[in-house]
Short mmCIF file of C-alpha atoms in Angstrom, two decimals:
data_model
loop_
_atom_site.label_atom_id
_atom_site.label_comp_id
_atom_site.label_asym_id
_atom_site.label_seq_id
_atom_site.Cartn_x
_atom_site.Cartn_y
_atom_site.Cartn_z
CA UNK E 404 12.64 16.04 7.50
CA UNK E 405 8.43 15.24 6.76
CA UNK E 406 8.53 13.25 3.76
CA UNK E 407 6.44 13.58 1.11
CA UNK E 408 6.43 10.38 -1.94
CA UNK E 409 5.51 11.64 -5.13
CA UNK E 410 4.50 8.04 -6.80
CA UNK E 411 4.26 7.84 -10.10
CA UNK E 412 4.49 4.37 -12.71
CA UNK E 413 6.66 1.31 -12.40
CA UNK E 414 8.32 -0.18 -9.57
CA UNK E 415 10.31 2.42 -8.06
CA UNK E 416 7.87 3.79 -5.46
CA UNK E 417 7.06 0.60 -4.40
CA UNK E 418 10.50 -0.01 -3.77
CA UNK E 419 11.18 3.33 -1.99
CA UNK E 420 7.55 2.74 0.24
CA UNK E 421 9.07 -0.58 1.21
CA UNK E 422 12.76 0.53 1.57
CA UNK E 423 11.72 4.13 3.81
CA UNK E 424 8.73 2.92 5.76
CA UNK E 425 9.51 4.95 8.47
CA UNK E 426 10.44 8.10 6.67
CA UNK E 427 7.83 8.78 4.54
CA UNK E 428 5.46 11.29 6.32
CA UNK E 429 2.21 10.95 3.06
CA UNK E 430 2.57 9.36 -0.71
CA UNK E 431 0.91 11.43 -3.11
CA UNK E 432 0.03 9.10 -6.64
CA UNK E 433 0.28 10.99 -9.69
CA UNK E 434 -0.33 10.63 -13.25
CA UNK E 435 -3.38 9.50 -14.89
CA UNK E 436 -5.04 6.84 -12.64
CA UNK E 437 -3.03 8.72 -9.89
CA UNK E 438 -4.83 11.33 -6.95
CA UNK E 439 -3.35 14.03 -8.90
CA UNK E 440 -3.05 14.65 -12.53
CA UNK E 441 0.19 15.61 -13.63
CA UNK E 442 -1.22 19.33 -14.55
CA UNK E 443 -2.56 19.79 -11.33
CA UNK E 444 1.00 21.12 -9.46
CA UNK E 445 -0.71 23.71 -7.13
CA UNK E 446 -2.95 21.32 -6.22
CA UNK E 447 -0.37 18.62 -5.20
CA UNK E 448 1.68 21.54 -3.18
CA UNK E 449 -1.52 22.65 -1.15
CA UNK E 450 -2.13 18.73 -0.64
CA UNK E 451 2.15 18.39 0.76
CA UNK E 452 1.18 21.71 2.95
CA UNK E 453 -1.64 20.42 4.43
CA UNK E 454 -0.78 16.90 5.03
CA UNK E 455 2.15 18.68 7.11
CA UNK E 456 4.88 17.63 4.42
CA UNK E 457 8.46 20.13 4.06
CA UNK E 458 10.44 17.77 1.79
CA UNK E 459 9.35 15.85 -1.62
CA UNK E 460 10.78 12.96 -3.17
CA UNK E 461 9.77 13.03 -6.72
CA UNK E 462 9.69 9.30 -8.51
CA UNK E 463 8.32 6.72 -10.90
CA UNK E 464 7.17 7.08 -14.76
CA UNK E 465 4.66 9.41 -16.00
CA UNK E 466 3.53 10.04 -19.19
CA UNK E 467 4.50 13.63 -20.44
CA UNK E 468 1.62 13.51 -22.90
CA UNK E 469 -0.42 13.61 -19.75
CA UNK E 470 0.74 17.33 -18.94
CA UNK E 471 -2.64 18.94 -19.60
CA UNK E 472 -5.57 20.47 -18.49
CA UNK E 473 -3.02 22.79 -15.88
CA UNK E 474 -3.96 24.69 -12.72
CA UNK E 475 -2.33 27.38 -11.60
CA UNK E 476 0.80 25.81 -10.76
CA UNK E 477 0.61 23.86 -13.62
CA UNK E 478 0.66 26.91 -16.34
CA UNK E 479 3.00 28.49 -14.61
CA UNK E 480 5.57 25.61 -14.92
CA UNK E 481 4.95 25.64 -18.60
CA UNK E 482 5.22 29.10 -18.73
CA UNK E 483 8.55 29.25 -17.05
CA UNK E 484 10.35 26.21 -18.66
CA UNK E 485 8.66 27.43 -22.05
CA UNK E 486 6.62 26.24 -24.65
CA UNK E 487 9.01 23.87 -26.52
CA UNK E 488 10.56 22.88 -23.26
CA UNK E 489 11.53 19.19 -23.03
CA UNK E 490 11.26 16.95 -19.59
CA UNK E 491 14.09 18.35 -18.41
CA UNK E 492 13.22 21.76 -17.98
CA UNK E 493 9.83 21.32 -17.33
CA UNK E 494 11.04 19.52 -14.53
CA UNK E 495 13.75 21.95 -13.06
CA UNK E 496 10.63 24.47 -13.59
CA UNK E 497 8.41 21.94 -11.37
CA UNK E 498 11.45 22.00 -8.31
CA UNK E 499 11.64 25.61 -8.70
CA UNK E 500 7.68 26.02 -8.03
CA UNK E 501 7.68 23.40 -4.83
CA UNK E 502 11.21 25.00 -3.67
CA UNK E 503 8.89 28.49 -4.30
CA UNK E 504 6.53 27.19 -1.78
CA UNK E 505 9.02 26.64 1.13
CA UNK E 506 9.06 22.73 0.12
CA UNK E 507 12.30 21.34 0.11
CA UNK E 508 13.25 18.60 -3.13
CA UNK E 509 15.16 15.29 -2.30
CA UNK E 510 16.39 12.91 -4.70
CA UNK E 511 15.86 9.18 -4.28
CA UNK E 512 19.58 8.67 -4.88
CA UNK E 513 20.56 10.57 -1.37
CA UNK E 514 17.54 8.58 0.46
CA UNK E 515 19.06 5.19 -0.86
CA UNK E 516 22.49 5.90 -2.00
CA UNK E 517 23.26 2.06 -2.42
CA UNK E 518 21.07 1.71 -5.06
CA UNK E 519 23.02 3.79 -7.30
CA UNK E 520 24.39 1.52 -10.16
CA UNK E 521 28.02 0.21 -9.38
CA UNK E 522 30.75 0.57 -12.13
CA UNK E 523 32.55 -2.91 -13.55
CA UNK E 524 30.50 -5.88 -14.85
CA UNK E 525 27.38 -6.74 -12.99
CA UNK E 526 26.05 -10.06 -15.52
CA UNK E 527 27.43 -11.78 -18.08
CA UNK E 528 30.02 -11.54 -20.87
CA UNK E 529 31.51 -8.06 -20.82
CA UNK E 530 33.38 -8.33 -23.64
CA UNK E 531 30.17 -8.56 -25.39
CA UNK E 532 30.54 -4.75 -25.60
CA UNK E 533 34.01 -3.27 -25.64
CA UNK E 534 35.37 -0.69 -23.48
CA UNK E 535 35.46 2.10 -26.29
CA UNK E 536 31.95 1.14 -27.84
CA UNK E 537 30.63 1.70 -24.45
CA UNK E 538 31.85 5.13 -24.25
CA UNK E 539 30.71 5.92 -27.42
CA UNK E 540 27.46 4.63 -26.91
CA UNK E 541 27.10 6.16 -23.78
CA UNK E 542 28.40 9.57 -24.95
CA UNK E 543 25.61 9.20 -27.92
CA UNK E 544 23.14 9.14 -24.83
CA UNK E 545 24.54 12.46 -23.09
CA UNK E 546 24.17 14.39 -26.42
CA UNK E 547 21.01 13.03 -26.88
CA UNK E 548 20.23 14.33 -23.08
CA UNK E 549 21.65 17.02 -24.06
CA UNK E 550 19.04 18.22 -26.34
CA UNK E 551 16.77 16.84 -23.58
CA UNK E 552 14.82 14.72 -26.26
CA UNK E 553 15.59 11.25 -24.10
CA UNK E 554 18.10 9.02 -22.07
CA UNK E 555 18.51 6.29 -24.31
CA UNK E 556 20.06 5.29 -27.30
CA UNK E 557 20.23 1.37 -28.75
CA UNK E 558 22.72 0.75 -31.35
CA UNK E 559 21.41 -1.89 -34.08
CA UNK E 560 24.04 -4.07 -35.92
CA UNK E 561 27.67 -4.03 -36.63
CA UNK E 562 28.48 -0.93 -38.18
CA UNK E 563 25.21 0.46 -35.54
CA UNK E 564 21.79 2.17 -36.62
CA UNK E 565 21.14 3.87 -33.93
CA UNK E 566 17.61 4.02 -32.12
CA UNK E 567 16.93 6.87 -29.86
CA UNK E 568 14.44 7.46 -27.19
CA UNK E 569 11.86 9.82 -27.19
CA UNK E 570 8.81 10.59 -25.21
CA UNK E 571 7.62 7.48 -25.21
CA UNK E 572 10.51 6.40 -23.22
CA UNK E 573 12.78 3.25 -22.74
CA UNK E 574 10.76 0.69 -22.84
CA UNK E 575 9.14 1.72 -25.74
CA UNK E 576 12.28 2.22 -27.44
CA UNK E 577 13.63 -1.97 -26.31
CA UNK E 578 10.35 -2.65 -28.26
CA UNK E 579 11.02 -0.59 -31.41
CA UNK E 580 14.44 -2.53 -31.12
CA UNK E 581 12.70 -6.11 -31.12
CA UNK E 582 11.55 -5.72 -34.46
CA UNK E 583 13.09 -8.42 -36.91
CA UNK E 584 14.09 -6.16 -39.41
CA UNK E 585 16.93 -4.57 -37.23
CA UNK E 586 19.93 -6.59 -37.23
CA UNK E 587 22.04 -8.01 -34.13
CA UNK E 588 24.00 -7.20 -32.75
CA UNK E 589 21.60 -5.03 -30.22
CA UNK E 590 22.85 -2.87 -27.34
CA UNK E 591 21.31 -0.05 -25.03
CA UNK E 592 23.06 2.58 -23.86
CA UNK E 593 21.73 4.58 -20.92
CA UNK E 594 22.85 8.07 -19.24
CA UNK E 595 21.20 10.94 -17.03
CA UNK E 596 21.03 13.90 -19.19
CA UNK E 597 24.20 16.43 -18.24
CA UNK E 598 22.13 19.46 -17.55
CA UNK E 599 19.58 17.83 -15.01
CA UNK E 600 19.39 18.51 -11.58
CA UNK E 601 19.38 14.83 -10.04
CA UNK E 602 16.88 14.97 -7.52
CA UNK E 603 14.08 14.20 -9.84
CA UNK E 604 13.99 11.45 -13.10
CA UNK E 605 17.62 10.18 -12.59
CA UNK E 606 17.72 6.82 -15.47
CA UNK E 607 15.92 4.01 -13.55
CA UNK E 608 16.40 0.09 -14.69
CA UNK E 609 15.74 -3.04 -12.73
CA UNK E 610 14.11 -6.65 -13.69
CA UNK E 611 11.06 -5.29 -15.85
CA UNK E 612 14.36 -3.66 -17.66
CA UNK E 613 15.78 -6.77 -18.38
CA UNK E 614 12.96 -9.21 -19.28
CA UNK E 615 11.91 -6.66 -21.74
CA UNK E 616 15.35 -6.17 -22.92
CA UNK E 617 15.97 -10.52 -23.46
CA UNK E 618 12.67 -10.26 -24.79
CA UNK E 619 13.36 -8.26 -27.66
CA UNK E 620 17.18 -9.77 -28.86
CA UNK E 621 19.22 -7.48 -27.33
CA UNK E 622 22.85 -8.72 -26.01
CA UNK E 623 23.62 -5.71 -23.62
CA UNK E 624 22.48 -2.85 -20.90
CA UNK E 625 24.87 -0.24 -20.72
CA UNK E 626 24.32 2.31 -17.89
CA UNK E 627 25.98 5.24 -16.68
CA UNK E 628 27.56 3.90 -12.89
CA UNK E 629 26.55 6.48 -10.13
CA UNK E 630 24.20 8.36 -12.05
CA UNK E 631 21.22 6.06 -12.71
CA UNK E 632 19.12 3.99 -10.20
CA UNK E 633 18.96 -0.10 -9.75
CA UNK E 634 15.58 -1.12 -8.56
CA UNK E 635 15.82 -4.62 -7.29
CA UNK E 636 19.72 -4.94 -8.81
CA UNK E 637 20.10 -8.79 -7.40
CA UNK E 638 16.81 -9.92 -8.96
CA UNK E 639 17.86 -8.09 -12.17
CA UNK E 640 21.21 -9.66 -11.71
CA UNK E 641 19.78 -13.02 -11.63
CA UNK E 642 17.52 -12.54 -14.64
CA UNK E 643 20.36 -10.77 -16.94
CA UNK E 644 22.65 -14.17 -16.11
CA UNK E 645 19.63 -16.48 -16.70
CA UNK E 646 18.71 -15.14 -20.34
CA UNK E 647 22.75 -14.41 -20.99
CA UNK E 648 22.15 -10.36 -21.35
CA UNK E 649 25.48 -8.60 -20.42
CA UNK E 650 24.60 -5.59 -17.80
CA UNK E 651 27.61 -3.32 -17.87
CA UNK E 652 28.09 -0.04 -15.52
CA UNK E 653 30.45 2.92 -16.61
CA UNK E 654 31.95 5.77 -15.04
CA UNK E 655 31.34 8.82 -16.55
#
Protein backbone atom coordinates (compact mmCIF):
# COMPACT_ATOMS: atom_id res chain seq x y z
CA UNK A 1 0.00 0.00 0.00
CA UNK A 2 1.34 3.42 -1.02
CA UNK A 3 -0.74 5.63 1.23
CA UNK A 4 -1.62 9.25 0.55
CA UNK A 5 -2.96 11.28 3.47
CA UNK A 6 -5.51 13.90 2.42
CA UNK A 7 -5.28 16.29 5.36
CA UNK A 8 -7.72 18.96 6.42
CA UNK A 9 -7.41 21.09 9.54
CA UNK A 10 -7.33 20.26 13.25
CA UNK A 11 -5.07 18.01 15.30
CA UNK A 12 -5.98 14.66 13.75
CA UNK A 13 -3.87 14.80 10.53
CA UNK A 14 -0.72 15.68 12.46
CA UNK A 15 -1.45 12.91 14.95
CA UNK A 16 -1.71 10.38 12.11
CA UNK A 17 1.49 11.66 10.51
CA UNK A 18 3.28 11.27 13.83
CA UNK A 19 1.83 7.82 14.42
CA UNK A 20 2.51 6.40 10.94
CA UNK A 21 5.55 8.23 9.56
CA UNK A 22 6.82 5.19 7.65
CA UNK A 23 3.47 4.23 6.17
CA UNK A 24 2.45 7.56 4.63
CA UNK A 25 3.91 7.93 1.16
CA UNK A 26 2.69 11.50 0.60
CA UNK A 27 0.55 14.10 2.37
CA UNK A 28 -1.85 16.37 0.46
CA UNK A 29 -3.15 19.41 2.37
CA UNK A 30 -6.64 20.50 1.32
CA UNK A 31 -8.84 23.46 2.14
CA UNK A 32 -8.50 27.22 1.99
CA UNK A 33 -4.91 27.21 3.30
CA UNK A 34 -3.85 23.92 1.70
CA UNK A 35 -2.25 22.79 -1.53
CA UNK A 36 -5.62 21.91 -3.06
CA UNK A 37 -8.92 23.79 -2.72
CA UNK A 38 -11.89 21.61 -1.78
CA UNK A 39 -13.33 21.93 -5.26
CA UNK A 40 -10.21 20.50 -6.94
CA UNK A 41 -11.19 16.83 -6.76
CA UNK A 42 -9.81 15.79 -10.14
CA UNK A 43 -6.64 17.74 -9.42
CA UNK A 44 -6.17 15.94 -6.12
CA UNK A 45 -6.72 12.52 -7.68
CA UNK A 46 -4.27 13.30 -10.48
CA UNK A 47 -1.65 14.47 -7.96
CA UNK A 48 -2.10 11.28 -5.93
CA UNK A 49 -1.61 9.18 -9.04
CA UNK A 50 1.45 11.20 -10.06
CA UNK A 51 2.93 10.73 -6.59
CA UNK A 52 2.54 6.97 -6.93
CA UNK A 53 -0.21 6.58 -4.31
CA UNK A 54 -2.66 3.71 -4.63
CA UNK A 55 -4.64 4.38 -1.43
CA UNK A 56 -5.99 7.56 0.17
CA UNK A 57 -7.03 8.38 3.73
CA UNK A 58 -9.19 11.49 4.11
CA UNK A 59 -8.86 13.06 7.54
CA UNK A 60 -9.23 16.40 9.32
CA UNK A 61 -11.70 19.26 9.36
CA UNK A 62 -12.78 21.16 6.26
CA UNK A 63 -15.37 23.90 5.74
CA UNK A 64 -18.17 22.78 3.45
CA UNK A 65 -18.62 26.41 2.39
CA UNK A 66 -15.20 26.22 0.68
CA UNK A 67 -16.50 23.62 -1.81
CA UNK A 68 -16.49 26.16 -4.66
CA UNK A 69 -14.60 26.79 -7.94
CA UNK A 70 -15.15 23.16 -8.88
CA UNK A 71 -12.95 21.38 -11.38
CA UNK A 72 -14.17 18.43 -13.46
CA UNK A 73 -14.03 16.10 -10.46
CA UNK A 74 -15.71 18.60 -8.16
CA UNK A 75 -18.58 19.01 -10.62
CA UNK A 76 -18.88 15.22 -10.92
CA UNK A 77 -19.11 14.89 -7.12
CA UNK A 78 -21.68 17.69 -6.87
CA UNK A 79 -23.83 16.23 -9.62
CA UNK A 80 -23.56 12.69 -8.26
CA UNK A 81 -24.57 13.82 -4.74
CA UNK A 82 -27.34 16.19 -5.82
CA UNK A 83 -27.91 19.89 -5.44
CA UNK A 84 -29.19 19.72 -1.86
CA UNK A 85 -26.79 17.03 -0.63
CA UNK A 86 -25.49 16.97 2.91
CA UNK A 87 -21.93 16.22 3.89
CA UNK A 88 -22.38 12.44 3.95
CA UNK A 89 -23.80 12.31 0.43
CA UNK A 90 -20.98 14.51 -0.88
CA UNK A 91 -18.34 12.34 0.78
CA UNK A 92 -19.93 9.18 -0.64
CA UNK A 93 -19.72 10.76 -4.09
CA UNK A 94 -16.09 11.74 -3.42
CA UNK A 95 -15.21 8.13 -2.56
CA UNK A 96 -16.96 6.92 -5.72
CA UNK A 97 -14.92 9.34 -7.82
CA UNK A 98 -11.51 8.38 -6.45
CA UNK A 99 -12.32 4.66 -6.50
CA UNK A 100 -13.34 4.98 -10.16
CA UNK A 101 -9.84 6.36 -10.76
CA UNK A 102 -8.37 3.17 -9.27
CA UNK A 103 -7.51 4.63 -5.87
CA UNK A 104 -8.56 2.72 -2.75
CA UNK A 105 -9.85 4.53 0.36
CA UNK A 106 -8.96 3.51 3.91
CA UNK A 107 -10.23 5.01 7.16
CA UNK A 108 -8.29 6.11 10.21
CA UNK A 109 -10.38 3.57 12.13
CA UNK A 110 -8.50 0.89 10.17
CA UNK A 111 -5.08 2.55 10.34
CA UNK A 112 -5.30 3.35 14.07
CA UNK A 113 -8.02 1.09 15.54
CA UNK A 114 -6.85 1.77 19.12
CA UNK A 115 -7.95 5.40 18.67
CA UNK A 116 -11.62 4.40 18.58
CA UNK A 117 -13.51 5.61 21.65
CA UNK A 118 -13.92 2.78 24.18
CA UNK A 119 -17.15 2.13 26.06
CA UNK A 120 -17.46 3.25 29.66
CA UNK A 121 -16.80 6.27 31.84
CA UNK A 122 -13.44 7.64 30.70
CA UNK A 123 -13.24 10.67 33.00
CA UNK A 124 -15.22 12.45 35.68
CA UNK A 125 -18.49 11.43 37.30
CA UNK A 126 -20.50 9.16 35.02
CA UNK A 127 -23.53 9.56 37.27
CA UNK A 128 -23.97 13.10 35.88
CA UNK A 129 -25.64 11.53 32.82
CA UNK A 130 -27.89 8.55 33.48
CA UNK A 131 -27.93 5.60 31.11
CA UNK A 132 -31.38 6.42 29.75
CA UNK A 133 -30.34 9.99 29.00
CA UNK A 134 -27.12 8.80 27.34
CA UNK A 135 -29.16 6.55 25.05
CA UNK A 136 -31.71 9.26 24.29
CA UNK A 137 -29.07 11.89 23.57
CA UNK A 138 -27.12 9.67 21.19
CA UNK A 139 -30.36 8.62 19.48
CA UNK A 140 -31.08 12.31 18.88
CA UNK A 141 -27.57 12.80 17.47
CA UNK A 142 -28.05 9.82 15.14
CA UNK A 143 -31.39 11.18 13.97
CA UNK A 144 -29.69 14.46 13.09
CA UNK A 145 -27.04 12.46 11.24
CA UNK A 146 -29.63 10.41 9.39
CA UNK A 147 -30.96 13.70 8.02
CA UNK A 148 -27.33 14.45 6.99
CA UNK A 149 -27.26 17.71 8.93
CA UNK A 150 -24.62 17.05 11.62
CA UNK A 151 -23.23 14.61 14.17
CA UNK A 152 -23.73 16.31 17.55
CA UNK A 153 -26.41 17.77 19.79
CA UNK A 154 -26.28 19.50 23.16
CA UNK A 155 -28.97 19.29 25.83
CA UNK A 156 -29.32 22.44 27.95
CA UNK A 157 -31.32 22.42 31.17
CA UNK A 158 -34.05 20.17 32.54
CA UNK A 159 -36.26 19.43 30.67
CA UNK A 160 -33.64 19.82 27.95
CA UNK A 161 -33.53 22.50 25.30
CA UNK A 162 -31.72 20.89 22.36
CA UNK A 163 -29.11 22.57 20.20
CA UNK A 164 -28.11 20.89 16.93
CA UNK A 165 -24.84 20.96 15.01
CA UNK A 166 -24.94 22.62 11.60
CA UNK A 167 -22.47 23.20 8.78
CA UNK A 168 -20.21 25.24 11.07
CA UNK A 169 -19.34 22.10 13.08
CA UNK A 170 -19.07 20.91 16.66
CA UNK A 171 -16.80 23.70 17.91
CA UNK A 172 -19.40 26.28 16.87
CA UNK A 173 -22.13 24.22 18.55
CA UNK A 174 -20.18 24.17 21.82
CA UNK A 175 -19.65 27.93 21.58
CA UNK A 176 -23.41 28.44 21.15
CA UNK A 177 -24.04 26.35 24.25
CA UNK A 178 -21.74 28.66 26.22
CA UNK A 179 -24.25 31.48 25.93
CA UNK A 180 -25.23 32.84 29.35
CA UNK A 181 -28.95 32.66 28.57
CA UNK A 182 -28.94 28.87 28.13
CA UNK A 183 -29.64 26.84 31.28
CA UNK A 184 -27.43 24.23 32.90
CA UNK A 185 -26.72 21.36 32.98
CA UNK A 186 -25.30 21.17 29.47
CA UNK A 187 -24.36 17.81 27.94
CA UNK A 188 -23.00 17.04 24.49
CA UNK A 189 -23.84 13.86 22.55
CA UNK A 190 -21.94 12.96 19.38
CA UNK A 191 -22.41 9.93 17.13
CA UNK A 192 -21.59 8.72 13.65
CA UNK A 193 -24.26 9.21 11.02
CA UNK A 194 -26.00 5.82 10.68
CA UNK A 195 -25.72 5.85 6.88
CA UNK A 196 -22.18 7.18 6.55
CA UNK A 197 -19.22 5.31 5.10
CA UNK A 198 -17.03 4.86 8.17
CA UNK A 199 -13.85 5.20 6.18
CA UNK A 200 -14.33 8.97 6.20
CA UNK A 201 -15.58 11.72 8.54
CA UNK A 202 -15.99 9.70 11.73
CA UNK A 203 -16.73 11.98 14.71
CA UNK A 204 -13.51 13.03 16.43
CA UNK A 205 -12.70 14.59 19.77
CA UNK A 206 -9.63 15.37 21.83
CA UNK A 207 -8.00 17.88 24.20
CA UNK A 208 -9.25 20.90 22.25
CA UNK A 209 -12.81 19.58 22.47
CA UNK A 210 -12.48 19.15 26.23
CA UNK A 211 -11.09 22.65 26.74
CA UNK A 212 -13.82 24.26 24.63
CA UNK A 213 -16.49 22.29 26.47
CA UNK A 214 -15.11 23.29 29.87
CA UNK A 215 -15.00 26.95 28.84
CA UNK A 216 -18.62 26.74 27.65
CA UNK A 217 -19.75 25.26 30.98
CA UNK A 218 -20.61 21.76 29.79
CA UNK A 219 -20.70 19.01 32.40
CA UNK A 220 -20.40 15.91 30.18
CA UNK A 221 -19.42 14.75 26.70
CA UNK A 222 -20.99 11.50 25.50
CA UNK A 223 -19.60 9.77 22.40
CA UNK A 224 -20.57 6.69 20.43
CA UNK A 225 -18.04 4.02 21.38
CA UNK A 226 -16.36 2.24 18.49
CA UNK A 227 -17.61 4.84 16.00
CA UNK A 228 -15.72 7.97 17.04
CA UNK A 229 -12.03 8.86 17.14
CA UNK A 230 -10.29 10.02 20.32
CA UNK A 231 -7.25 12.16 19.49
CA UNK A 232 -4.58 12.13 22.25
CA UNK A 233 -7.07 10.42 24.57
CA UNK A 234 -4.78 10.29 27.60
CA UNK A 235 -4.28 14.05 27.63
CA UNK A 236 -7.97 14.67 26.95
CA UNK A 237 -8.91 12.48 29.92
CA UNK A 238 -6.43 14.29 32.18
CA UNK A 239 -7.85 17.66 31.14
CA UNK A 240 -11.43 16.47 31.66
CA UNK A 241 -10.62 15.23 35.17
CA UNK A 242 -8.94 18.53 35.94
CA UNK A 243 -12.00 20.50 34.83
CA UNK A 244 -14.55 18.20 36.44
CA UNK A 245 -15.92 17.20 33.05
CA UNK A 246 -17.33 13.71 32.46
CA UNK A 247 -16.29 11.77 29.32
CA UNK A 248 -18.43 8.77 28.46
CA UNK A 249 -18.35 6.23 25.65
CA UNK A 250 -21.60 4.41 24.88
CA UNK A 251 -21.98 1.45 22.54
CA UNK A 252 -24.67 1.74 19.91
